[in-house]
PDB file of C-alpha atoms in Angstrom:
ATOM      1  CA  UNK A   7       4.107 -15.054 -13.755  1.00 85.00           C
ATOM      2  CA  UNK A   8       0.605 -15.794 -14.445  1.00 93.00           C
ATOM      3  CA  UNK A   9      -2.213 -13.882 -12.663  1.00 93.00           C
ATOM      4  CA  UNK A  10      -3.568 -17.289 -10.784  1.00 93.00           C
ATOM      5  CA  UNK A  11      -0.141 -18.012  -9.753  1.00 93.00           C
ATOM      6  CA  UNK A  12       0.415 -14.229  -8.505  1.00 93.00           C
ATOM      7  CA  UNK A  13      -2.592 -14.777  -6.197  1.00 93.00           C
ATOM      8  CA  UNK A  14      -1.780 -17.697  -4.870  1.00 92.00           C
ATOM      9  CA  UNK A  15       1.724 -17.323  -3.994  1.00 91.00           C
ATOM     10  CA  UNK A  16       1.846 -13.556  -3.013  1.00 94.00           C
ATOM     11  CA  UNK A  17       1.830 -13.834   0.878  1.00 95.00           C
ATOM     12  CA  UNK A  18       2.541 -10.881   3.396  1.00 95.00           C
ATOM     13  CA  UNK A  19       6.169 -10.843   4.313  1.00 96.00           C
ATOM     14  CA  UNK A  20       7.311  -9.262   7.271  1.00 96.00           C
ATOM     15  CA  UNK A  21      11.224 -10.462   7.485  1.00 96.00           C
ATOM     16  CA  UNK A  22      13.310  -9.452   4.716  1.00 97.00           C
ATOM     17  CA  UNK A  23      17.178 -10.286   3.576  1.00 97.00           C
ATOM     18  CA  UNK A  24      19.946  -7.339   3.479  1.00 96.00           C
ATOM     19  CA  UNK A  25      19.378  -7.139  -0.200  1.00 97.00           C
ATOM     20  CA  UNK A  26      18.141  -3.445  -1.539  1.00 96.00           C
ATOM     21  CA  UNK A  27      15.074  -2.977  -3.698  1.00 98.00           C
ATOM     22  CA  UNK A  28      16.942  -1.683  -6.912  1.00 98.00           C
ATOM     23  CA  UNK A  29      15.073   1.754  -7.694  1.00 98.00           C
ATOM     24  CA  UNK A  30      14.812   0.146 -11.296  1.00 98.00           C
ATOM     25  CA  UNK A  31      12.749  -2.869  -9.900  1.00 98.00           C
ATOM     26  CA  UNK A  32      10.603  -0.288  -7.630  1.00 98.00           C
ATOM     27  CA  UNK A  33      10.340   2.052 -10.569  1.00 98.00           C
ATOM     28  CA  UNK A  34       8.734  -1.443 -12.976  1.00 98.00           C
ATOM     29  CA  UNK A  35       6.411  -2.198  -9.887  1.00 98.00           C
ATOM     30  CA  UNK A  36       4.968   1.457 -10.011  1.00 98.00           C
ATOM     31  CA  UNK A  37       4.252   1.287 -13.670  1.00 98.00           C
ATOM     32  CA  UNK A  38       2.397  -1.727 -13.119  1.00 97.00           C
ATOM     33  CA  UNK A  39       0.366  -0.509  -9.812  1.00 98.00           C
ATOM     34  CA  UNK A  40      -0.421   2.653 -11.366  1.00 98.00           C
ATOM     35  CA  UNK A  41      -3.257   0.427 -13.897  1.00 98.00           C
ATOM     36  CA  UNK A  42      -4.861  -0.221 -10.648  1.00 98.00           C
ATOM     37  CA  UNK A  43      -8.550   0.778 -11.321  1.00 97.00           C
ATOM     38  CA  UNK A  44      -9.775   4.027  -9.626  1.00 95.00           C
ATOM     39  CA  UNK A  45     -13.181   6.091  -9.384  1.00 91.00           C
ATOM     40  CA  UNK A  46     -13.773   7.906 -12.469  1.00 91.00           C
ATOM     41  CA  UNK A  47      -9.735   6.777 -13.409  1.00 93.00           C
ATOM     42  CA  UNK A  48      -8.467   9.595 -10.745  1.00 93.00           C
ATOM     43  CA  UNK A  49      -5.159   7.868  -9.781  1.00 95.00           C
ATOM     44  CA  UNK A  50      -4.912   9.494  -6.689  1.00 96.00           C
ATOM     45  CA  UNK A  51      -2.452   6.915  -5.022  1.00 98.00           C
ATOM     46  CA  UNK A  52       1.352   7.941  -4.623  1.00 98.00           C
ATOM     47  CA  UNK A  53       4.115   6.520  -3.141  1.00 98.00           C
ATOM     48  CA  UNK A  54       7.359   7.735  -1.275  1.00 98.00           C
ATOM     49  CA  UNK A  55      10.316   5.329  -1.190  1.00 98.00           C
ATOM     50  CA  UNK A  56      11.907   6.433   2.365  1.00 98.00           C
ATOM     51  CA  UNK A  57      15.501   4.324   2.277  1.00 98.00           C
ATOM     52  CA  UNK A  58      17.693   6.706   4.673  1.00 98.00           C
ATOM     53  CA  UNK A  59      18.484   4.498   7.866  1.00 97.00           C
ATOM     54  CA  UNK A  60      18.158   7.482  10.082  1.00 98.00           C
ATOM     55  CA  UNK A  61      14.056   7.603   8.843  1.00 98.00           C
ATOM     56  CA  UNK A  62      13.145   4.508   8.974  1.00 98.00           C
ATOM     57  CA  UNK A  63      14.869   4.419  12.511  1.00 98.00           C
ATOM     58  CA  UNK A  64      12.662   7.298  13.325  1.00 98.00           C
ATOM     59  CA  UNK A  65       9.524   5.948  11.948  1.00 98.00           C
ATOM     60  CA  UNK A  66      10.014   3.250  14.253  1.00 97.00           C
ATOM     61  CA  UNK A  67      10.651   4.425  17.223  1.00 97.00           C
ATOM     62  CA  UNK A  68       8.568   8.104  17.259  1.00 97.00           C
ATOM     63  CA  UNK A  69       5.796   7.254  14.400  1.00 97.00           C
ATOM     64  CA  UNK A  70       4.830   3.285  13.950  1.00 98.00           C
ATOM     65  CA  UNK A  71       6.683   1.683  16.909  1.00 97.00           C
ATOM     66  CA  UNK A  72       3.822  -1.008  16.613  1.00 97.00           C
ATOM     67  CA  UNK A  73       5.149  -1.995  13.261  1.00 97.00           C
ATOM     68  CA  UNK A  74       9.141  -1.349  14.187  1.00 97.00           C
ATOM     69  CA  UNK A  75      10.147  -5.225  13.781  1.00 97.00           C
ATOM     70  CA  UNK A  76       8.594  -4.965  10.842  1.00 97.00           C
ATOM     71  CA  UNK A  77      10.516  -1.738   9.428  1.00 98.00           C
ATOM     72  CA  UNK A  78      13.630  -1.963  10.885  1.00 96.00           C
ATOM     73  CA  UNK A  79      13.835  -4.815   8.785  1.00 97.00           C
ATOM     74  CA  UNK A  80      13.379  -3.523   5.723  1.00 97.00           C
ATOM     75  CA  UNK A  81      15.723  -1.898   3.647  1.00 96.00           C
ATOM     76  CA  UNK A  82      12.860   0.243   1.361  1.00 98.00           C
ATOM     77  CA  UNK A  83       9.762   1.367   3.518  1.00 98.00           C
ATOM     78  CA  UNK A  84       7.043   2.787   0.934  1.00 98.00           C
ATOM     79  CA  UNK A  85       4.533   5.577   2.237  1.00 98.00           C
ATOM     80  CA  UNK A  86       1.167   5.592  -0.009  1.00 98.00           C
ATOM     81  CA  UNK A  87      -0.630   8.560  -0.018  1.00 98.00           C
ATOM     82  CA  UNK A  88      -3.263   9.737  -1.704  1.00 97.00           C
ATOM     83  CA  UNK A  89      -4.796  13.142  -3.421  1.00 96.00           C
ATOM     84  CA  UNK A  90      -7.423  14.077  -1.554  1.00 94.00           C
ATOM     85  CA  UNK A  91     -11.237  15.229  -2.586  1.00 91.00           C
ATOM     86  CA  UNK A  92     -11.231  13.571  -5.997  1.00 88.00           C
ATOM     87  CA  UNK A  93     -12.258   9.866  -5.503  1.00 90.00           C
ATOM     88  CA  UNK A  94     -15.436   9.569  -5.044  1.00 89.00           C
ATOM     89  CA  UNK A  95     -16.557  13.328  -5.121  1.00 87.00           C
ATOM     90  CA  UNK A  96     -17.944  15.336  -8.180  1.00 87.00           C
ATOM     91  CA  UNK A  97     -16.237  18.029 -10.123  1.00 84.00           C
ATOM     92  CA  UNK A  98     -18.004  20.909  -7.786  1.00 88.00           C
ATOM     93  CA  UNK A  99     -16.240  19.111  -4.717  1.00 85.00           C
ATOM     94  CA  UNK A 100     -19.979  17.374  -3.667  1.00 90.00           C
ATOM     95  CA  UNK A 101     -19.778  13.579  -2.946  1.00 89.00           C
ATOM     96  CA  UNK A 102     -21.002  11.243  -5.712  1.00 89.00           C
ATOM     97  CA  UNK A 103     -22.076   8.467  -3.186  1.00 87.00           C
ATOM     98  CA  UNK A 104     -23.565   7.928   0.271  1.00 91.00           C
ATOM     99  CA  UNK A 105     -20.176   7.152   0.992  1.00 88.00           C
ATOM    100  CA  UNK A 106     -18.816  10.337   1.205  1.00 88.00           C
ATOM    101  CA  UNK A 107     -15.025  10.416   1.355  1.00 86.00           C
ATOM    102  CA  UNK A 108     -14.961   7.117   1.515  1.00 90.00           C
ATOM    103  CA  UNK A 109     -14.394   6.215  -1.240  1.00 91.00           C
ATOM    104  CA  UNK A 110     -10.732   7.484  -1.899  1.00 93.00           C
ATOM    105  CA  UNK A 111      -9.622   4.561   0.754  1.00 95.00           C
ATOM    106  CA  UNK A 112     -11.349   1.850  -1.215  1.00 95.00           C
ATOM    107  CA  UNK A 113      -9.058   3.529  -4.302  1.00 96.00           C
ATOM    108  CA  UNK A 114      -5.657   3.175  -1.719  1.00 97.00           C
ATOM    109  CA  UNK A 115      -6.600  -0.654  -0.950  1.00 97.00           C
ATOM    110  CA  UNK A 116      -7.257  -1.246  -4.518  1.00 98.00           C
ATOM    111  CA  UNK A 117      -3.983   0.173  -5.728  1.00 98.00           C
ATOM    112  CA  UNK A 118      -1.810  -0.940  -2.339  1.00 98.00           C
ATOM    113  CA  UNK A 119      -2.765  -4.373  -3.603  1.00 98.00           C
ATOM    114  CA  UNK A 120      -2.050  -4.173  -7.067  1.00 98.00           C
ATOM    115  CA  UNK A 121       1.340  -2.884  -5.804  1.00 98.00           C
ATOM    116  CA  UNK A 122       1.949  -5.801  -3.834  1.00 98.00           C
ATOM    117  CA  UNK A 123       0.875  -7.754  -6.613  1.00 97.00           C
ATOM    118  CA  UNK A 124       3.310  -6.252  -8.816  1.00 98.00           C
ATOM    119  CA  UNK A 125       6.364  -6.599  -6.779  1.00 98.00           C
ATOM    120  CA  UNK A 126       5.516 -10.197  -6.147  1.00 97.00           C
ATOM    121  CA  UNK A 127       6.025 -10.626 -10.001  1.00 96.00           C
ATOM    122  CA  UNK A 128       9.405  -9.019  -9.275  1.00 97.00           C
ATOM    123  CA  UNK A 129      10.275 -11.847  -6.724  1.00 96.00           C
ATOM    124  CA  UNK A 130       9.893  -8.639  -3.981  1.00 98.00           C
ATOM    125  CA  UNK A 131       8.140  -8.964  -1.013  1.00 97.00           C
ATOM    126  CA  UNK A 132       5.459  -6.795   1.181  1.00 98.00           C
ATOM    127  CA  UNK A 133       3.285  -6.257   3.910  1.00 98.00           C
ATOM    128  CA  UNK A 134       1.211  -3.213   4.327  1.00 98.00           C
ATOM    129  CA  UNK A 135       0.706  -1.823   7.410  1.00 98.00           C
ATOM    130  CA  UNK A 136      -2.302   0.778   8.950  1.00 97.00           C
ATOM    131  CA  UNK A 137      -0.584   1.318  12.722  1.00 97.00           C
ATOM    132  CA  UNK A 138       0.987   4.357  12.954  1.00 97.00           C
ATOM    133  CA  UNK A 139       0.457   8.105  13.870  1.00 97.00           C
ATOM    134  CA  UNK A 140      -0.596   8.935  11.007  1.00 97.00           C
ATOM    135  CA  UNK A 141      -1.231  13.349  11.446  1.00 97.00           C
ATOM    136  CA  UNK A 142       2.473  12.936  12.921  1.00 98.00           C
ATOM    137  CA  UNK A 143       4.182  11.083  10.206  1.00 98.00           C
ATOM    138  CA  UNK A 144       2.419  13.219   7.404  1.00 98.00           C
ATOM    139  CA  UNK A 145       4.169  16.353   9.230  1.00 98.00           C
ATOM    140  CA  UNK A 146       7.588  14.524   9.295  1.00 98.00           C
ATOM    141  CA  UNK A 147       7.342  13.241   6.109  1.00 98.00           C
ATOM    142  CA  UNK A 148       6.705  16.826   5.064  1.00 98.00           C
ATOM    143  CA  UNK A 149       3.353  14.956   3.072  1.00 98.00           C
ATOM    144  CA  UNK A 150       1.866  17.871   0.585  1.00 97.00           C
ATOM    145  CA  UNK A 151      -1.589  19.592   2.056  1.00 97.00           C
ATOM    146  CA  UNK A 152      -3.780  18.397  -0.828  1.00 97.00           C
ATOM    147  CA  UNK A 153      -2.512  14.426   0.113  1.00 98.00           C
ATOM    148  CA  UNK A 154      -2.781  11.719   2.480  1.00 97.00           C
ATOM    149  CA  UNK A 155      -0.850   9.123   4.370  1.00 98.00           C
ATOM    150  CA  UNK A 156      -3.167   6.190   4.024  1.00 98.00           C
ATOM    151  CA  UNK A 157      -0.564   2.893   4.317  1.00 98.00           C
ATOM    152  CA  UNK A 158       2.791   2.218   4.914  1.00 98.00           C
ATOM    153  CA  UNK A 159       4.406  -0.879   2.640  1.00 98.00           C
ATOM    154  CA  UNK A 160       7.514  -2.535   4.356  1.00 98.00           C
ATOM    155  CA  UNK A 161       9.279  -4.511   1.101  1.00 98.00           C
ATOM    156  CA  UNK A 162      12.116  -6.741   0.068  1.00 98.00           C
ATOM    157  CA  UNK A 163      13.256  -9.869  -0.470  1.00 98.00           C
ATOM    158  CA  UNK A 164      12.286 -12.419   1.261  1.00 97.00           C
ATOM    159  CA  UNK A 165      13.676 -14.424   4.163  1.00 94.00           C
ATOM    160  CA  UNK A 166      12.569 -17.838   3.871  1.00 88.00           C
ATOM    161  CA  UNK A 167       9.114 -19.407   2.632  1.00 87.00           C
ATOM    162  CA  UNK A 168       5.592 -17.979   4.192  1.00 86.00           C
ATOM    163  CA  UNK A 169       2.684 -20.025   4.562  1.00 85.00           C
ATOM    164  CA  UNK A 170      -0.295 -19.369   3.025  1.00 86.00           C
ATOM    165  CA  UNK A 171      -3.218 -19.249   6.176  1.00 90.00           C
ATOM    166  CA  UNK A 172      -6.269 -21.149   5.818  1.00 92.00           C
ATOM    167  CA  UNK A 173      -8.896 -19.700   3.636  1.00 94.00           C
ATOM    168  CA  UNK A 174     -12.357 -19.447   3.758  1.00 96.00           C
ATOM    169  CA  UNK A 175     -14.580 -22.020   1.625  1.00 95.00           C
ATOM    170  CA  UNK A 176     -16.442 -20.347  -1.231  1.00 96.00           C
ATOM    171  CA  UNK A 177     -19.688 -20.908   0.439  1.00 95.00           C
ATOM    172  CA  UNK A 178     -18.763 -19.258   3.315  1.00 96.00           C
ATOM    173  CA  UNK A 179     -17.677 -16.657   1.129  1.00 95.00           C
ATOM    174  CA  UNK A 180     -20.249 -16.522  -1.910  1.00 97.00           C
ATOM    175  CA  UNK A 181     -24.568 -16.289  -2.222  1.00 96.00           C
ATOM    176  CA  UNK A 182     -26.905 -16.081  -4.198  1.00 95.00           C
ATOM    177  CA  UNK A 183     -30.321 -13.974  -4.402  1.00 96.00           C
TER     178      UNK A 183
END
C-alpha cells in the first residue's frame, strides 16, 4: 500500500469480526511502528498484547468501562506504554524544553499512529483510546515502575466499511507569516 493511500483509507474502527490478530501479523506491525520518529531517537513506546478473555473482560468492566463496547469487541487489546524521563529530558534527568515532560506524550501519539498506520497496511484495524483509570490499570497490568500506560489500542479486522468524516479545508488548516 502506498503511503497516500494508507492515509486516506486508515479510519478508526471500533467493531471488529471474530477473527484473531495472528501474533506474526502483530509482530510485522511492531517492526514497522518502532521507525516512528522519537526525541533524540529514544524509542520509549512499548506495547502489551493482552488477548486472555478474562482481562479484557476486566478491563472493561473495573478499568475502561467507558470504552467496554469497544474492547469487548476485540479479540487483541494493545496497552502502549512508555519509558519514562527520557523524551524530552537531558542526560542529567533536566528537561530539554519548556515543555517539560511533555514531550514523551507527543513521542506516544507519534508512534500510536504509526502503529495504526502499520496495521492498516496489514488489512488490521484500530482505534486508540485515552478513557480509562489509568494509575489502576498500570497496577493490574503489573506495568514496570520506570514505564507508563499512555493509550490503549482496540484492533482487528474489520466489520464492514467506515466512513471517512468530513475534513477540514487546507485554509482552515494552513497560514502563512
Amino acid at each position: 500500500m502506498d503511503t497516500q493511500s494508507c492515509i486516506l483509507t486508515r479510519r478508526s474502527i471500533r467493531k471488529f469480526t471474530d477473527e484473531p490478530v495472528s501474533h506474526e501479523t502483530l509482530e510485522k506491525i511492531i517492526s514497522l511502528a518502532a521507525y516512528a520518529p522519537s526525541w533524540k531517537n529514544t524509542q520509549i513506546a512499548r506495547y502489551i498484547a493482552i488477548e486472555d478473555p478474562d482481562v479484557l473482560q476486566a478491563i472493561c468492566e473495573t478499568y475502561a468501562p467507558f470504552n467496554a463496547r469497544i474492547i469487548g469487541g476485540c479479540k487483541t487489546l494493545i496497552a502502549q506504554t512508555f519509558v519514562k524521563s527520557r523524551s524530552g529530558f537531558e542526560r542529567d534527568g533536566s528537561f530539554s524544553t519548556d515543555r517539560e515532560g511533555g514531550w514523551q506524550y507527543y513521542d506516544c501519539g507519534i508512534a500510536a499512529q504509526t502503529f495504526c498506520l502499520a496495521a492498516h497496511n496489514f488489512g488490521v484495524g484500530s482505534v486508540i483510546m485515552g478513557i480509562f483509570d489509568r494509575e489502576a490499570l498500570e497496577q493490574y497490568l503489573n506495568i514496570p515502575e520506570d514505564q507508563e500506560l499512555m493509550a490503549l489500542i482496540a484492533i482487528g479486522y474489520p466489520e464492514g466499511d467506515a466512513v471517512a468524516p468530513k475534513r477540514k479545508d487546507v485554509p482552515t488548516l494552513l497560514s502563512y507569516r
